[in-house]
Amino acid sequence: MGIIVHHLNNSRSQRILWLLEELGVDYAIRHYQRDAVTNLAPPELKAVHPLGKSPLLEIDGRVIEESGAIVQVLCERYGAWLPEPGTDDALRHLELMHFAEGSAMTPILLNLYVGRLGDAGAPLQPRIDEQLAAHFGYLESILRPSGHFVGNDWTGADVMLSFPAEIAAMQAASAFPKLAAFVAAVHARPAWQRAREKGGVYFGS
Ligand SMILES: N[C@@H](CCC(=O)N[C@@H](CS)C(=O)NCC(=O)O)C(=O)O
């Protein structure tokens, strides 16, 4: 049975296309477009999964939600982009796979939503800014001399952290030069460029 990615334009789903391209796996994309006014996913995604969010991966006759789980399943299935099991790197990898969505996305999303409140959100903004700087600063500090987040090669953690790193590089590249270099290295990969072609509009480009 084939693999299908339910892909929302301009979303975290882009990194799943990137990983599939890196793995050289055959897959199909079902495209969904954000609403031009609300920026939300279209209702058709709720027919695939009750939350109606993307990415969603159809594989082996079931639908998997949550990017981190999708990345882990794909890396394990194809035996690639994972550190050696039982090593310190494997533990670090697990930690960072969860950090990407569990921690790094929280201030990013708060910034997005509270920013829409205008003056009403002003009292919250200093704490959000401080947490954004803390999380981006942490990522900047743990990026290894190899240019990867774990070990000396590409892993699923690099895929997961590419999204918060892209936000950091967009918002303040000069404050986070290592993250900006990491993002440039990701974007230079032929697999990322193929995924970008197939995925459609991403970050306005
Ligand atoms: N933690 C989830 C987040 C999924 C998520 O919120 N996806 C966004 C795109 S970045 C989405 O579908 N937003 C559209 C909506 O909420 O209507 C994951 O990483 O898979």
mmCIF file of C-alpha atoms and ligand atoms in Angstrom:
data_model
loop_
_atom_site.group_PDB
_atom_site.id
_atom_site.type_symbol
_atom_site.label_atom_id
_atom_site.label_comp_id
_atom_site.label_asym_id
_atom_site.label_seq_id
_atom_site.Cartn_x
_atom_site.Cartn_y
_atom_site.Cartn_z
ATOM 1 C CA MET A 1 0.000 0.000 0.000
ATOM 2 C CA GLY A 2 1.412 3.415 -0.944
ATOM 3 C CA ILE A 3 2.287 6.386 1.208
ATOM 4 C CA ILE A 4 0.135 9.517 1.035
ATOM 5 C CA VAL A 5 1.016 12.871 2.629
ATOM 6 C CA HIS A 6 -1.951 15.143 3.302
ATOM 7 C CA HIS A 7 -0.095 18.382 2.780
ATOM 8 C CA LEU A 8 -1.233 21.881 3.706
ATOM 9 C CA ASN A 9 0.546 24.638 1.821
ATOM 10 C CA ASN A 10 2.929 26.803 3.830
ATOM 11 C CA SER A 11 3.021 24.469 6.825
ATOM 12 C CA ARG A 12 5.051 22.132 9.013
ATOM 13 C CA SER A 13 4.091 19.394 6.544
ATOM 14 C CA GLN A 14 6.865 20.684 4.272
ATOM 15 C CA ARG A 15 9.471 18.880 6.367
ATOM 16 C CA ILE A 16 7.714 15.527 5.802
ATOM 17 C CA LEU A 17 8.002 16.004 2.035
ATOM 18 C CA TRP A 18 11.681 16.871 2.558
ATOM 19 C CA LEU A 19 12.324 13.678 4.568
ATOM 20 C CA LEU A 20 10.519 11.491 2.004
ATOM 21 C CA GLU A 21 12.628 13.032 -0.755
ATOM 22 C CA GLU A 22 15.800 12.360 1.251
ATOM 23 C CA LEU A 23 14.728 8.756 1.812
ATOM 24 C CA GLY A 24 14.032 8.326 -1.898
ATOM 25 C CA VAL A 25 10.621 6.845 -1.169
ATOM 26 C CA ASP A 26 7.645 6.817 -3.557
ATOM 27 C CA TYR A 27 4.753 8.792 -2.169
ATOM 28 C CA ALA A 28 1.717 10.754 -3.273
ATOM 29 C CA ILE A 29 0.690 14.218 -2.095
ATOM 30 C CA ARG A 30 -2.885 15.340 -1.502
ATOM 31 C CA HIS A 31 -2.794 19.136 -1.529
ATOM 32 C CA TYR A 32 -4.898 21.357 0.749
ATOM 33 C CA GLN A 33 -4.875 25.155 0.604
ATOM 34 C CA ARG A 34 -5.140 27.472 3.594
ATOM 35 C CA ASP A 35 -8.143 29.809 3.649
ATOM 36 C CA ALA A 36 -7.068 33.160 2.199
ATOM 37 C CA VAL A 37 -8.690 35.118 5.058
ATOM 38 C CA THR A 38 -8.377 32.930 8.166
ATOM 39 C CA ASN A 39 -5.206 31.050 7.111
ATOM 40 C CA LEU A 40 -6.837 27.886 8.534
ATOM 41 C CA ALA A 41 -6.864 24.485 6.869
ATOM 42 C CA PRO A 42 -9.885 23.658 4.700
ATOM 43 C CA PRO A 43 -12.635 21.439 6.230
ATOM 44 C CA GLU A 44 -11.755 18.551 3.878
ATOM 45 C CA LEU A 45 -8.770 17.728 6.107
ATOM 46 C CA LYS A 46 -11.243 16.820 8.893
ATOM 47 C CA ALA A 47 -12.468 13.971 6.709
ATOM 48 C CA VAL A 48 -8.963 12.482 6.993
ATOM 49 C CA HIS A 49 -8.427 13.156 10.728
ATOM 50 C CA PRO A 50 -10.767 14.799 13.298
ATOM 51 C CA LEU A 51 -8.276 17.582 14.059
ATOM 52 C CA GLY A 52 -8.114 18.594 10.400
ATOM 53 C CA LYS A 53 -4.441 19.569 10.647
ATOM 54 C CA SER A 54 -1.395 18.776 8.558
ATOM 55 C CA PRO A 55 0.858 16.857 8.224
ATOM 56 C CA LEU A 56 -1.071 13.603 8.096
ATOM 57 C CA LEU A 57 0.597 10.479 6.779
ATOM 58 C CA GLU A 58 -1.365 7.570 5.367
ATOM 59 C CA ILE A 59 0.715 4.423 5.583
ATOM 60 C CA ASP A 60 -0.127 0.724 6.024
ATOM 61 C CA GLY A 61 -3.832 1.526 5.921
ATOM 62 C CA ARG A 62 -3.783 3.960 8.827
ATOM 63 C CA VAL A 63 -3.482 7.691 9.303
ATOM 64 C CA ILE A 64 -0.658 9.035 11.485
ATOM 65 C CA GLU A 65 -0.950 12.530 12.961
ATOM 66 C CA GLU A 66 1.911 14.522 14.604
ATOM 67 C CA SER A 67 5.061 15.372 12.672
ATOM 68 C CA GLY A 68 7.416 13.844 15.243
ATOM 69 C CA ALA A 69 5.650 10.466 15.089
ATOM 70 C CA ILE A 70 5.584 10.627 11.285
ATOM 71 C CA VAL A 71 9.319 11.375 11.105
ATOM 72 C CA GLN A 72 10.121 8.572 13.576
ATOM 73 C CA VAL A 73 7.968 6.037 11.707
ATOM 74 C CA LEU A 74 9.546 6.907 8.356
ATOM 75 C CA CYS A 75 13.130 6.868 9.685
ATOM 76 C CA GLU A 76 12.583 3.519 11.405
ATOM 77 C CA ARG A 77 10.866 1.959 8.415
ATOM 78 C CA TYR A 78 13.635 2.949 6.007
ATOM 79 C CA GLY A 79 16.470 2.529 8.518
ATOM 80 C CA ALA A 80 17.917 5.967 7.911
ATOM 81 C CA TRP A 81 18.400 9.377 9.533
ATOM 82 C CA LEU A 82 18.506 7.878 13.057
ATOM 83 C CA PRO A 83 21.413 7.531 15.487
ATOM 84 C CA GLU A 84 22.566 4.103 16.629
ATOM 85 C CA PRO A 85 19.983 2.692 19.122
ATOM 86 C CA GLY A 86 21.089 2.621 22.753
ATOM 87 C CA THR A 87 23.666 5.406 22.379
ATOM 88 C CA ASP A 88 23.789 8.844 23.999
ATOM 89 C CA ASP A 89 22.977 10.250 20.578
ATOM 90 C CA ALA A 90 19.790 8.152 20.453
ATOM 91 C CA LEU A 91 18.657 9.629 23.781
ATOM 92 C CA ARG A 92 19.516 13.139 22.631
ATOM 93 C CA HIS A 93 17.627 12.468 19.417
ATOM 94 C CA LEU A 94 14.505 11.396 21.301
ATOM 95 C CA GLU A 95 14.719 14.512 23.458
ATOM 96 C CA LEU A 96 15.044 16.866 20.497
ATOM 97 C CA MET A 97 12.333 15.151 18.460
ATOM 98 C CA HIS A 98 9.936 16.016 21.299
ATOM 99 C CA PHE A 99 11.460 19.435 21.947
ATOM 100 C CA ALA A 100 10.646 20.587 18.408
ATOM 101 C CA GLU A 101 6.868 20.481 18.785
ATOM 102 C CA GLY A 102 6.539 20.168 22.556
ATOM 103 C CA SER A 103 8.661 23.179 23.539
ATOM 104 C CA ALA A 104 9.980 25.236 20.624
ATOM 105 C CA MET A 105 6.615 25.744 18.956
ATOM 106 C CA THR A 106 4.906 27.111 22.089
ATOM 107 C CA PRO A 107 6.398 30.648 22.097
ATOM 108 C CA ILE A 108 6.309 30.706 18.275
ATOM 109 C CA LEU A 109 2.558 30.070 18.229
ATOM 110 C CA LEU A 110 1.898 32.389 21.180
ATOM 111 C CA ASN A 111 3.747 35.121 19.309
ATOM 112 C CA LEU A 112 1.626 34.491 16.210
ATOM 113 C CA TYR A 113 -1.708 34.512 18.025
ATOM 114 C CA VAL A 114 -1.031 37.225 20.607
ATOM 115 C CA GLY A 115 0.439 39.400 17.849
ATOM 116 C CA ARG A 116 -3.015 39.462 16.271
ATOM 117 C CA LEU A 117 -4.498 41.043 19.403
ATOM 118 C CA GLY A 118 -2.660 44.321 18.842
ATOM 119 C CA ASP A 119 -2.561 46.518 21.966
ATOM 120 C CA ALA A 120 -4.650 43.998 23.915
ATOM 121 C CA GLY A 121 -1.783 41.518 23.728
ATOM 122 C CA ALA A 122 0.902 43.975 24.774
ATOM 123 C CA PRO A 123 1.118 42.826 28.454
ATOM 124 C CA LEU A 124 2.000 39.288 27.295
ATOM 125 C CA GLN A 125 4.540 40.297 24.687
ATOM 126 C CA PRO A 126 7.645 40.716 26.907
ATOM 127 C CA ARG A 127 7.279 37.189 28.324
ATOM 128 C CA ILE A 128 6.717 35.769 24.822
ATOM 129 C CA ASP A 129 9.751 37.633 23.467
ATOM 130 C CA GLU A 130 11.869 36.366 26.355
ATOM 131 C CA GLN A 131 10.723 32.767 25.734
ATOM 132 C CA LEU A 132 11.303 33.068 21.982
ATOM 133 C CA ALA A 133 14.839 34.307 22.637
ATOM 134 C CA ALA A 134 15.406 31.517 25.200
ATOM 135 C CA HIS A 135 14.244 28.724 22.877
ATOM 136 C CA PHE A 136 15.997 30.041 19.771
ATOM 137 C CA GLY A 137 19.104 30.773 21.852
ATOM 138 C CA TYR A 138 19.049 27.221 23.209
ATOM 139 C CA LEU A 139 18.830 25.783 19.680
ATOM 140 C CA GLU A 140 21.664 28.055 18.570
ATOM 141 C CA SER A 141 23.785 26.847 21.511
ATOM 142 C CA ILE A 142 23.287 23.109 20.885
ATOM 143 C CA LEU A 143 23.882 23.132 17.137
ATOM 144 C CA ARG A 144 27.020 21.037 16.785
ATOM 145 C CA PRO A 145 30.197 21.960 14.864
ATOM 146 C CA SER A 146 29.047 19.309 12.356
ATOM 147 C CA GLY A 147 26.115 21.600 11.539
ATOM 148 C CA HIS A 148 23.662 19.012 12.951
ATOM 149 C CA PHE A 149 21.654 18.809 16.135
ATOM 150 C CA VAL A 150 22.704 15.208 16.906
ATOM 151 C CA GLY A 151 26.028 13.613 16.014
ATOM 152 C CA ASN A 152 27.776 14.359 12.771
ATOM 153 C CA ASP A 153 25.136 13.515 10.217
ATOM 154 C CA TRP A 154 21.556 14.264 9.259
ATOM 155 C CA THR A 155 18.871 12.823 11.525
ATOM 156 C CA GLY A 156 15.140 13.113 12.068
ATOM 157 C CA ALA A 157 15.878 15.746 14.727
ATOM 158 C CA ASP A 158 17.348 18.000 12.021
ATOM 159 C CA VAL A 159 14.126 17.547 10.061
ATOM 160 C CA MET A 160 11.943 18.365 13.070
ATOM 161 C CA LEU A 161 14.033 21.352 14.171
ATOM 162 C CA SER A 162 14.268 22.785 10.664
ATOM 163 C CA PHE A 163 10.894 24.475 11.156
ATOM 164 C CA PRO A 164 11.645 26.435 14.358
ATOM 165 C CA ALA A 165 15.113 27.156 12.923
ATOM 166 C CA GLU A 166 13.503 28.655 9.819
ATOM 167 C CA ILE A 167 11.371 30.917 12.010
ATOM 168 C CA ALA A 168 14.417 31.993 14.037
ATOM 169 C CA ALA A 169 16.395 32.701 10.849
ATOM 170 C CA MET A 170 13.491 34.679 9.400
ATOM 171 C CA GLN A 171 12.900 36.714 12.544
ATOM 172 C CA ALA A 172 16.485 37.395 13.591
ATOM 173 C CA ALA A 173 19.175 35.757 11.417
ATOM 174 C CA SER A 174 21.883 38.042 12.803
ATOM 175 C CA ALA A 175 21.105 36.991 16.384
ATOM 176 C CA PHE A 176 21.204 33.292 15.472
ATOM 177 C CA PRO A 177 23.925 32.878 12.832
ATOM 178 C CA LYS A 178 24.373 29.131 13.396
ATOM 179 C CA LEU A 179 20.649 28.512 12.939
ATOM 180 C CA ALA A 180 20.699 30.704 9.815
ATOM 181 C CA ALA A 181 23.602 28.624 8.425
ATOM 182 C CA PHE A 182 21.768 25.406 9.296
ATOM 183 C CA VAL A 183 18.664 26.627 7.444
ATOM 184 C CA ALA A 184 20.772 27.616 4.430
ATOM 185 C CA ALA A 185 22.309 24.109 4.410
ATOM 186 C CA VAL A 186 18.846 22.530 4.575
ATOM 187 C CA HIS A 187 17.536 24.701 1.750
ATOM 188 C CA ALA A 188 20.572 23.906 -0.398
ATOM 189 C CA ARG A 189 19.838 20.186 -0.347
ATOM 190 C CA PRO A 190 18.470 18.882 -3.656
ATOM 191 C CA ALA A 191 15.903 16.811 -1.749
ATOM 192 C CA TRP A 192 14.639 19.909 0.057
ATOM 193 C CA GLN A 193 14.367 21.760 -3.244
ATOM 194 C CA ARG A 194 12.403 18.891 -4.826
ATOM 195 C CA ALA A 195 10.098 18.879 -1.796
ATOM 196 C CA ARG A 196 9.719 22.654 -2.070
ATOM 197 C CA GLU A 197 8.729 22.306 -5.762
ATOM 198 C CA LYS A 198 6.180 19.625 -4.969
ATOM 199 C CA GLY A 199 4.788 21.268 -1.844
ATOM 200 C CA GLY A 200 3.905 24.631 -3.338
ATOM 201 C CA VAL A 201 3.988 28.005 -1.607
ATOM 202 C CA TYR A 202 6.186 27.992 1.503
ATOM 203 C CA PHE A 203 6.844 31.022 3.700
ATOM 204 C CA GLY A 204 5.564 33.296 0.997
ATOM 205 C CA SER A 205 8.107 32.126 -1.602
HETATM 206 N N1 LIG B 1 2.024 19.360 16.419
HETATM 207 C C1 LIG B 1 1.386 19.141 15.153
HETATM 208 C C2 LIG B 1 0.910 20.490 14.627
HETATM 209 C C3 LIG B 1 0.036 20.361 13.416
HETATM 210 C C4 LIG B 1 -0.473 21.727 13.007
HETATM 211 O O1 LIG B 1 -0.927 22.534 13.837
HETATM 212 N N2 LIG B 1 -0.405 22.013 11.702
HETATM 213 C C5 LIG B 1 -0.799 23.289 11.191
HETATM 214 C C6 LIG B 1 0.078 23.674 10.012
HETATM 215 S S1 LIG B 1 1.669 24.195 10.489
HETATM 216 C C7 LIG B 1 -2.217 23.251 10.662
HETATM 217 O O2 LIG B 1 -2.634 22.256 10.120
HETATM 218 N N3 LIG B 1 -2.912 24.400 10.772
HETATM 219 C C8 LIG B 1 -4.173 24.598 10.132
HETATM 220 C C9 LIG B 1 -5.318 24.757 11.085
HETATM 221 O O3 LIG B 1 -5.115 24.666 12.299
HETATM 222 O O4 LIG B 1 -6.430 24.991 10.593
HETATM 223 C C10 LIG B 1 2.390 18.497 14.194
HETATM 224 O O5 LIG B 1 3.571 18.800 14.296
HETATM 225 O O6 LIG B 1 1.983 17.686 13.355
#
